[in-house]
Tab-separated table of C-alpha atoms in Angstrom:
chain	number	residue	atom	x	y	z
A	1	MET	CA	6.287	-0.104	-0.508
A	2	MET	CA	9.902	-0.105	-1.653
A	3	ARG	CA	10.723	-0.277	-5.350
A	4	ALA	CA	12.679	-3.127	-6.844
A	5	PRO	CA	16.414	-2.672	-6.346
A	6	SER	CA	17.169	-2.238	-10.018
A	7	ARG	CA	15.048	0.831	-10.009
A	8	HIS	CA	16.386	2.444	-6.838
A	9	ARG	CA	18.305	5.601	-6.834
A	10	PRO	CA	20.198	6.241	-3.517
A	11	VAL	CA	19.624	9.235	-1.263
A	12	SER	CA	21.366	11.978	-3.130
A	13	LEU	CA	22.668	15.517	-2.903
A	14	LEU	CA	22.921	18.180	-5.597
A	15	LEU	CA	25.088	21.067	-4.558
A	16	ALA	CA	26.045	24.281	-6.426
A	17	ALA	CA	27.609	27.823	-5.920
A	18	VAL	CA	24.778	30.327	-5.580
A	19	VAL	CA	25.189	33.967	-6.060
A	20	VAL	CA	23.379	34.865	-2.869
A	21	THR	CA	25.799	34.786	0.174
A	22	ALA	CA	26.025	31.587	2.107
A	23	CYS	CA	28.476	28.766	2.457
A	24	ALA	CA	27.487	25.620	0.691
A	25	PRO	CA	28.520	22.273	2.143
A	26	ASP	CA	31.882	20.918	0.968
A	27	ARG	CA	30.745	18.478	-1.661
A	28	PRO	CA	31.343	18.233	-5.441
A	29	GLU	CA	29.261	20.424	-7.534
A	30	THR	CA	27.022	19.110	-10.335
A	31	ARG	CA	25.485	22.328	-11.660
A	32	ALA	CA	25.558	26.053	-10.699
A	33	VAL	CA	22.192	27.527	-9.889
A	34	ALA	CA	22.174	31.342	-9.675
A	35	GLY	CA	19.757	33.060	-7.370
A	36	VAL	CA	18.963	36.756	-7.644
A	37	ARG	CA	18.151	38.543	-4.307
A	38	ASP	CA	16.122	41.777	-4.313
A	39	THR	CA	14.850	43.928	-1.409
A	40	LEU	CA	11.437	45.546	-2.191
A	41	PRO	CA	10.444	48.931	-0.893
A	42	ASP	CA	8.215	47.342	1.796
A	43	GLY	CA	11.169	45.601	3.169
A	44	ARG	CA	10.549	42.072	1.796
A	45	VAL	CA	13.388	40.154	0.411
A	46	VAL	CA	12.789	38.073	-2.750
A	47	VAL	CA	15.174	35.331	-3.817
A	48	ARG	CA	14.451	34.126	-7.384
A	49	TYR	CA	15.902	30.997	-8.908
A	50	PRO	CA	15.644	29.529	-12.344
A	51	ALA	CA	14.489	25.815	-12.583
A	52	LEU	CA	16.336	23.839	-9.941
A	53	PRO	CA	18.022	20.488	-10.660
A	54	ALA	CA	15.789	17.532	-11.303
A	55	GLY	CA	17.973	14.468	-11.431
A	56	ASP	CA	21.241	12.572	-11.791
A	57	PRO	CA	22.531	13.565	-8.225
A	58	LEU	CA	25.550	12.317	-6.286
A	59	PRO	CA	25.026	8.708	-5.044
A	60	ALA	CA	24.627	8.079	-1.345
A	61	ALA	CA	22.904	5.355	0.648
A	62	VAL	CA	20.640	4.491	3.498
A	63	ASP	CA	22.956	3.497	6.226
A	64	LEU	CA	20.554	2.123	9.099
A	65	ARG	CA	17.376	0.181	9.132
A	66	ILE	CA	15.415	-0.574	12.295
A	67	GLY	CA	12.334	-2.968	12.067
A	68	VAL	CA	11.941	-6.663	11.650
A	69	VAL	CA	9.026	-9.130	10.961
A	70	GLU	CA	10.330	-11.635	13.525
A	71	GLY	CA	13.004	-11.020	16.186
A	72	PRO	CA	13.437	-8.973	19.298
A	73	ALA	CA	10.091	-7.553	20.292
A	74	GLU	CA	11.723	-4.001	20.673
A	75	GLU	CA	12.509	-4.046	17.011
A	76	ILE	CA	8.961	-5.046	15.740
A	77	PHE	CA	6.664	-2.119	15.070
A	78	GLY	CA	3.013	-1.879	14.479
A	79	ASP	CA	2.270	1.668	13.415
A	80	VAL	CA	5.029	4.188	13.547
A	81	ARG	CA	3.582	7.809	13.967
A	82	GLY	CA	6.831	9.542	14.854
A	83	VAL	CA	10.696	9.390	14.465
A	84	GLU	CA	13.038	11.719	16.121
A	85	ALA	CA	16.829	11.883	16.724
A	86	ASP	CA	19.185	13.871	18.905
A	87	ARG	CA	22.666	15.225	18.026
A	88	ASP	CA	24.469	12.171	19.369
A	89	GLY	CA	22.398	9.920	16.974
A	90	THR	CA	19.981	8.456	19.569
A	91	ILE	CA	16.791	7.526	17.589
A	92	TYR	CA	13.320	7.862	19.191
A	93	VAL	CA	10.432	5.793	17.660
A	94	LEU	CA	6.723	6.300	18.534
A	95	ASP	CA	4.641	3.201	18.016
A	96	HIS	CA	0.993	4.269	18.035
A	97	GLN	CA	-0.242	0.658	18.156
A	98	ALA	CA	1.880	-0.276	21.183
A	99	ALA	CA	1.539	3.204	22.681
A	100	GLU	CA	5.343	3.267	23.335
A	101	ILE	CA	8.312	5.370	22.670
A	102	ARG	CA	11.519	3.310	22.140
A	103	ALA	CA	15.095	4.702	22.111
A	104	PHE	CA	17.835	3.193	20.011
A	105	ASP	CA	21.532	4.168	19.787
A	106	ALA	CA	23.281	5.468	16.746
A	107	ASP	CA	23.983	1.943	15.616
A	108	GLY	CA	20.395	0.833	15.946
A	109	ARG	CA	20.631	-1.225	19.129
A	110	PHE	CA	17.635	-0.851	21.529
A	111	VAL	CA	18.555	1.280	24.540
A	112	ARG	CA	15.362	1.711	26.676
A	113	THR	CA	11.619	2.372	26.487
A	114	VAL	CA	10.985	5.926	27.156
A	115	ALA	CA	7.201	5.644	27.762
A	116	SER	CA	4.588	2.932	27.477
A	117	ARG	CA	0.877	2.482	27.681
A	118	GLY	CA	-0.930	3.327	30.988
A	119	GLU	CA	-2.856	6.063	32.818
A	120	GLY	CA	-0.103	7.181	35.211
A	121	PRO	CA	2.491	10.009	34.954
A	122	GLY	CA	4.578	9.677	31.809
A	123	GLU	CA	2.306	6.926	30.406
A	124	LEU	CA	0.517	7.106	27.071
A	125	ASP	CA	-2.961	6.372	25.752
A	126	THR	CA	-3.214	6.934	21.936
A	127	PRO	CA	-0.133	8.923	21.048
A	128	ASN	CA	-0.041	10.082	17.406
A	129	GLY	CA	2.970	12.397	17.150
A	130	MET	CA	6.094	13.763	18.915
A	131	VAL	CA	8.728	16.396	18.588
A	132	LEU	CA	12.156	16.654	20.209
A	133	VAL	CA	13.200	19.974	21.753
A	134	HIS	CA	16.645	20.831	22.952
A	135	ASP	CA	17.610	17.187	22.611
A	136	THR	CA	16.191	16.722	26.225
A	137	LEU	CA	12.450	16.866	25.985
A	138	LEU	CA	9.968	14.903	23.853
A	139	TRP	CA	6.553	16.610	23.480
A	140	VAL	CA	3.981	14.009	22.603
A	141	GLN	CA	0.330	14.617	21.497
A	142	ASP	CA	-1.828	12.176	23.221
A	143	PRO	CA	-5.397	12.752	21.981
A	144	GLY	CA	-6.798	9.701	23.905
A	145	GLY	CA	-6.564	12.014	26.881
A	146	TRP	CA	-6.727	15.278	25.053
A	147	ARG	CA	-3.303	16.287	26.389
A	148	MET	CA	0.233	17.145	25.486
A	149	ILE	CA	2.815	15.308	27.545
A	150	GLY	CA	6.413	16.425	27.925
A	151	LEU	CA	8.841	13.432	28.540
A	152	ALA	CA	12.554	13.404	29.482
A	153	THR	CA	14.438	11.398	26.911
A	154	ASP	CA	15.630	9.128	29.614
A	155	GLY	CA	12.104	8.512	30.807
A	156	GLY	CA	9.732	10.283	33.048
A	157	GLU	CA	7.123	12.943	32.729
A	158	VAL	CA	8.294	16.553	32.866
A	159	ASP	CA	5.071	18.380	32.156
A	160	ARG	CA	1.609	18.116	30.742
A	161	TYR	CA	-1.276	20.321	29.742
A	162	PRO	CA	-4.640	19.825	28.067
A	163	MET	CA	-4.549	19.863	24.388
A	164	PRO	CA	-4.931	23.624	23.441
A	165	VAL	CA	-5.633	23.008	19.713
A	166	LEU	CA	-8.186	20.250	19.161
A	167	ALA	CA	-6.964	18.010	16.391
A	168	PHE	CA	-6.883	14.450	15.808
A	169	GLY	CA	-5.258	13.269	12.540
A	170	TYR	CA	-3.408	10.137	11.428
A	171	ILE	CA	-0.133	11.835	12.424
A	172	TRP	CA	0.069	15.061	14.530
A	173	GLU	CA	1.440	17.775	12.341
A	174	GLY	CA	2.047	20.356	15.099
A	175	THR	CA	5.545	21.483	16.251
A	176	VAL	CA	7.085	23.137	19.117
A	177	ASP	CA	9.606	26.066	18.772
A	178	ARG	CA	12.702	26.734	20.763
A	179	HIS	CA	10.687	28.748	23.237
A	180	GLY	CA	8.370	25.792	24.127
A	181	ARG	CA	5.351	27.226	22.285
A	182	LEU	CA	3.114	24.734	20.552
A	183	TRP	CA	2.159	25.625	16.933
A	184	LYS	CA	-0.735	23.986	14.887
A	185	HIS	CA	-2.229	24.816	11.525
A	186	GLN	CA	-6.066	25.276	11.559
A	187	VAL	CA	-8.567	26.229	8.854
A	188	HIS	CA	-12.078	27.538	9.006
A	189	SER	CA	-14.554	27.161	6.200
A	190	THR	CA	-17.170	29.861	5.284
A	191	ALA	CA	-19.478	27.144	3.937
A	192	GLU	CA	-22.754	27.092	5.806
A	193	ARG	CA	-23.221	23.854	7.802
A	194	VAL	CA	-26.529	22.120	6.905
A	195	PHE	CA	-27.920	18.644	7.411
A	196	PRO	CA	-28.405	16.804	5.428
A	197	PRO	CA	-25.790	18.309	3.280
A	198	GLU	CA	-26.637	19.140	-0.306
A	199	GLU	CA	-25.185	16.533	-2.795
A	200	GLY	CA	-22.881	17.685	-5.503
A	201	LEU	CA	-19.891	19.952	-5.769
A	202	THR	CA	-19.350	22.305	-2.880
A	203	GLU	CA	-17.068	25.254	-3.261
A	204	ALA	CA	-16.048	27.335	-0.260
A	205	ILE	CA	-13.433	29.825	0.957
A	206	VAL	CA	-11.277	28.265	3.693
A	207	HIS	CA	-9.432	30.707	6.065
A	208	GLU	CA	-6.070	29.674	7.322
A	209	TYR	CA	-4.598	30.315	10.758
A	210	MET	CA	-1.381	29.270	12.692
A	211	VAL	CA	-2.531	28.767	16.363
A	212	VAL	CA	0.171	29.149	18.935
A	213	TYR	CA	-0.131	28.234	22.697
A	214	ASP	CA	2.481	29.231	25.247
A	215	PRO	CA	2.133	26.739	28.135
A	216	ALA	CA	4.361	28.925	30.399
A	217	ARG	CA	1.740	31.712	30.257
A	218	ALA	CA	-1.266	29.503	29.386
A	219	GLU	CA	-1.851	31.922	26.645
A	220	LYS	CA	-3.163	31.126	23.065
A	221	ASP	CA	-2.805	33.416	20.027
A	222	SER	CA	-3.153	33.075	16.156
A	223	VAL	CA	-1.598	34.364	13.071
A	224	TYR	CA	-3.957	34.694	10.115
A	225	LEU	CA	-2.466	33.386	6.939
A	226	GLY	CA	-5.090	34.073	4.306
A	227	ALA	CA	-7.951	32.665	2.419
A	228	VAL	CA	-7.976	29.867	-0.174
A	229	PRO	CA	-10.651	28.113	-2.341
A	230	SER	CA	-11.729	24.583	-1.392
A	231	ARG	CA	-13.779	22.075	-3.557
A	232	THR	CA	-15.492	18.961	-2.193
A	233	LEU	CA	-17.893	16.602	-3.875
A	234	ILE	CA	-20.575	15.317	-1.525
A	235	GLN	CA	-22.266	12.110	-2.330
A	236	ARG	CA	-25.100	10.048	-0.543
A	237	ASN	CA	-23.741	6.624	0.266
A	238	ASN	CA	-25.474	3.293	0.804
A	239	ARG	CA	-25.243	3.463	4.502
A	240	GLY	CA	-27.702	6.246	4.713
A	241	GLY	CA	-24.941	8.892	5.228
A	242	HIS	CA	-22.787	11.008	3.004
A	243	THR	CA	-19.202	10.780	1.741
A	244	TYR	CA	-17.083	13.717	1.142
A	245	PHE	CA	-14.599	13.629	-1.775
A	246	PRO	CA	-11.920	16.232	-1.863
A	247	VAL	CA	-10.748	16.939	-5.436
A	248	PRO	CA	-7.247	15.324	-5.771
A	249	PHE	CA	-4.450	17.655	-6.891
A	250	ASP	CA	-6.274	20.834	-5.964
A	251	PRO	CA	-3.513	22.935	-4.461
A	252	ARG	CA	-3.865	23.215	-0.546
A	253	PRO	CA	-1.684	25.457	1.552
A	254	ILE	CA	1.240	24.003	3.338
A	255	THR	CA	2.934	25.407	6.470
A	256	THR	CA	5.671	24.716	8.837
A	257	VAL	CA	7.181	26.667	11.740
A	258	HIS	CA	10.853	27.695	12.048
A	259	ALA	CA	12.495	27.172	15.502
A	260	ASP	CA	12.206	31.018	16.170
A	261	GLY	CA	8.540	31.008	15.780
A	262	THR	CA	8.358	32.377	12.137
A	263	ILE	CA	6.305	30.525	9.721
A	264	TRP	CA	6.979	29.092	6.265
A	265	ARG	CA	4.086	28.753	3.847
A	266	THR	CA	3.274	27.967	0.341
A	267	ASP	CA	0.025	27.777	-1.669
A	268	ALA	CA	1.782	24.892	-3.436
A	269	ASP	CA	0.433	25.533	-6.958
A	270	THR	CA	3.542	27.413	-7.968
A	271	TYR	CA	7.089	27.271	-6.520
A	272	ARG	CA	6.788	30.183	-4.212
A	273	ILE	CA	7.392	30.000	-0.471
A	274	VAL	CA	7.104	32.834	1.937
A	275	ARG	CA	8.335	33.498	5.493
A	276	ILE	CA	5.917	35.140	7.826
A	277	GLY	CA	6.718	36.873	11.010
A	278	ALA	CA	4.713	36.787	14.284
A	279	ASP	CA	2.842	39.865	13.189
A	280	GLY	CA	1.547	38.212	9.961
A	281	ASP	CA	3.843	40.235	7.652
A	282	THR	CA	5.902	38.525	4.860
A	283	THR	CA	9.613	39.006	5.414
A	284	LEU	CA	11.216	36.631	2.698
A	285	VAL	CA	9.936	35.121	-0.556
A	286	ILE	CA	11.659	32.189	-2.294
A	287	GLU	CA	10.712	31.661	-5.948
A	288	SER	CA	11.783	29.255	-8.670
A	289	GLU	CA	10.738	28.497	-12.368
A	290	VAL	CA	9.622	25.047	-11.592
A	291	ALA	CA	6.796	24.172	-14.004
A	292	PRO	CA	3.759	22.331	-12.432
A	293	PRO	CA	3.536	18.683	-13.582
A	294	PRO	CA	0.425	17.900	-15.639
A	295	VAL	CA	-2.457	15.702	-14.377
A	296	THR	CA	-2.481	12.769	-16.759
A	297	ASP	CA	-5.237	10.409	-17.781
A	298	ARG	CA	-3.135	7.723	-15.908
A	299	ASP	CA	-3.512	9.764	-12.662
A	300	ARG	CA	-7.324	9.920	-13.192
A	301	LEU	CA	-7.501	6.172	-13.957
A	302	GLU	CA	-5.572	5.189	-10.922
A	303	TYR	CA	-7.732	7.425	-8.681
A	304	VAL	CA	-10.892	5.745	-10.036
A	305	GLU	CA	-9.547	2.127	-9.835
A	306	ALA	CA	-8.242	2.789	-6.196
A	307	ARG	CA	-11.802	3.894	-5.263
A	308	VAL	CA	-13.543	1.115	-6.930
A	309	ALA	CA	-11.181	-1.484	-5.326
A	310	ARG	CA	-12.529	-0.227	-1.958
A	311	ASP	CA	-16.082	0.122	-2.949
A	312	PRO	CA	-17.316	-1.114	-6.423
A	313	GLU	CA	-20.342	1.186	-6.180
A	314	GLN	CA	-18.338	4.291	-6.168
A	315	ARG	CA	-17.225	4.103	-9.815
A	316	ARG	CA	-19.525	6.771	-11.013
A	317	VAL	CA	-18.781	9.213	-8.368
A	318	ALA	CA	-15.025	8.468	-8.613
A	319	GLU	CA	-15.180	9.133	-12.331
A	320	ARG	CA	-16.999	12.540	-11.562
A	321	VAL	CA	-14.291	13.368	-9.220
A	322	ALA	CA	-11.535	12.548	-11.646
A	323	ARG	CA	-13.150	14.922	-14.275
A	324	LEU	CA	-12.958	17.757	-11.740
A	325	MET	CA	-9.161	17.255	-11.335
A	326	PRO	CA	-7.219	20.369	-12.302
A	327	PRO	CA	-4.894	20.257	-15.341
A	328	ALA	CA	-1.854	20.433	-13.391
A	329	LYS	CA	-0.538	19.074	-9.946
A	330	PRO	CA	0.842	21.236	-7.099
A	331	VAL	CA	4.483	21.968	-7.475
A	332	ILE	CA	5.231	21.499	-3.721
A	333	THR	CA	4.365	18.576	-1.626
A	334	SER	CA	5.701	19.344	1.801
A	335	LEU	CA	7.665	21.884	4.006
A	336	SER	CA	9.799	21.006	6.984
A	337	THR	CA	12.763	22.517	8.835
A	338	ASP	CA	15.867	20.712	10.302
A	339	ASP	CA	17.874	21.281	13.414
A	340	GLU	CA	20.121	23.625	11.761
A	341	GLY	CA	17.287	25.990	10.599
A	342	ARG	CA	17.351	24.781	6.994
A	343	LEU	CA	14.018	24.646	5.078
A	344	TRP	CA	13.305	21.398	3.199
A	345	VAL	CA	10.790	21.762	0.382
A	346	GLY	CA	9.347	18.569	-1.055
A	347	ARG	CA	8.939	18.852	-4.677
A	348	THR	CA	6.493	16.912	-6.974
A	349	ARG	CA	8.150	14.358	-9.230
A	350	THR	CA	7.380	13.601	-12.815
A	351	ASP	CA	9.641	10.715	-13.168
A	352	ASP	CA	9.785	7.215	-11.547
A	353	PHE	CA	12.277	7.979	-8.740
A	354	GLY	CA	12.120	8.804	-5.035
A	355	PRO	CA	10.993	11.907	-3.251
A	356	LEU	CA	13.054	15.136	-4.029
A	357	TYR	CA	13.705	17.869	-1.516
A	358	ASP	CA	15.200	21.261	-2.281
A	359	VAL	CA	17.161	22.656	0.767
A	360	PHE	CA	17.393	26.297	1.609
A	361	SER	CA	19.035	28.224	4.483
A	362	ALA	CA	17.037	30.381	6.649
A	363	ASP	CA	17.809	33.437	4.520
A	364	GLY	CA	16.658	31.742	1.320
A	365	THR	CA	19.973	30.501	-0.003
A	366	TRP	CA	19.641	27.185	-1.918
A	367	GLU	CA	22.048	24.592	-0.345
A	368	GLY	CA	21.244	21.541	-2.560
A	369	SER	CA	18.622	19.079	-3.468
A	370	VAL	CA	18.289	15.726	-1.764
A	371	GLU	CA	16.760	12.717	-3.456
A	372	LEU	CA	15.566	9.568	-1.487
A	373	ALA	CA	15.950	6.281	-2.720
A	374	PHE	CA	12.580	5.047	-1.447
A	375	ASP	CA	8.907	5.832	-1.538
A	376	LEU	CA	7.324	7.357	1.531
A	377	PRO	CA	3.877	6.142	2.769
A	378	ALA	CA	1.215	8.722	2.440
A	379	SER	CA	1.319	11.393	5.156
A	380	MET	CA	4.807	10.186	6.430
A	381	PRO	CA	7.049	13.141	7.294
A	382	ILE	CA	10.809	13.237	7.284
A	383	ARG	CA	13.035	14.372	10.217
A	384	VAL	CA	16.450	15.859	9.471
A	385	ARG	CA	18.837	15.890	12.449
A	386	GLY	CA	22.506	16.121	12.519
A	387	GLY	CA	22.542	16.236	8.634
A	388	ARG	CA	20.764	12.820	8.294
A	389	VAL	CA	17.234	12.101	7.016
A	390	TYR	CA	15.062	9.870	9.311
A	391	THR	CA	11.716	8.493	8.338
A	392	THR	CA	9.635	5.345	8.115
A	393	ILE	CA	9.011	3.233	5.102
A	394	GLN	CA	7.281	-0.241	4.641
A	395	ASP	CA	8.981	-3.303	3.544
A	396	SER	CA	7.511	-5.700	0.945
A	397	LEU	CA	5.289	-7.180	3.682
A	398	GLY	CA	3.903	-3.959	4.798
A	399	VAL	CA	6.054	-4.085	7.973
A	400	PRO	CA	7.012	-0.684	9.278
A	401	VAL	CA	10.817	0.061	9.099
A	402	VAL	CA	12.600	3.095	10.469
A	403	VAL	CA	15.459	4.279	8.201
A	404	ARG	CA	18.169	6.641	8.551
A	405	THR	CA	20.310	8.009	5.505
A	406	HIS	CA	24.010	8.657	5.497
A	407	ARG	CA	24.877	12.327	6.378
A	408	VAL	CA	23.911	14.553	3.546
A	409	PHE	CA	24.806	17.853	5.383
A	410	GLU	CA	27.646	18.279	7.876
A	411	PRO	CA	26.314	19.692	11.043
A	412	SER	CA	27.702	23.017	12.262
């Protein structure tokens, strides 16, 4: 839900001269941030920064909104699960509820329906994510048919294949690199599966992988990323089953894939991001002295009250989960890349303003920090294309609205 106008900060950009080599965008500076680059004996490059800017950036504004409560049917969305844009500014919106992909021009005018519900070629069942490749091909995950569908941006099916990595989440978090390979993060737990499960706190080691599928060769491979601890509280519910409660604010690894097929990864508990090659070796490390925000009594209370609002009988277990919360929150909330190869690092906020992203070039040079003037619904990613941020918010009535910011970086 959007904040009241008096509390809004606009989308914003902090820029500074950095001692590592790269050209920052031509915008006024607010504060210099000096990064130090070292090459270790094993060949890894480490770029270290002091604390990055946290507020009072340059003002900017959201310059386009698509989505209405009443009006043309093409501008009414039910459940947006994907937003993409090409270099010309054409916007593609995937509506999961309608099982449609609609195209809008750079001024927000409806252009065409790229795909709609059906069982024939180029038609969709239950699409829950998409990614645009080379400005010409939309890869769509359609788990209703356990398939990936490649669509031309002007309509029509180009390719399809069975879903190589079984996954069904609210929004598909996979991606496709410039070589057409599909990437998806997967985890495997060491915990023994028993039924009925033992109630109480379960601690396990989770092994992480990035699975890659090459449709041209019909080959699947994986890159092992490491092992991390995981905690879940298991409680018997009043329906005769069991409810699984992950512990909020426990750090969980975050990954994204660069267009060249290398992997960005963070454990999220500290400000440390690594770049990993196809062989699993770390080639670049970005670090910053950003302190983890504390988990407050208010955080614990809000978690309990949210659980109780859904089910009053969950108060005792919710209070137990709240007591298990760690003393500090993860520093990093998300990783994503834009069409220029920049890395966007979502940073946990401790104030009352919108999401904040630190932006780095592919070699680890900090290029600025972008602040959004609006809250993002849970699990809603951003897309940055042509120097603009695209995403989906909800208006005061809960209606999905696709938004685009002004250009915060000039495209090359």
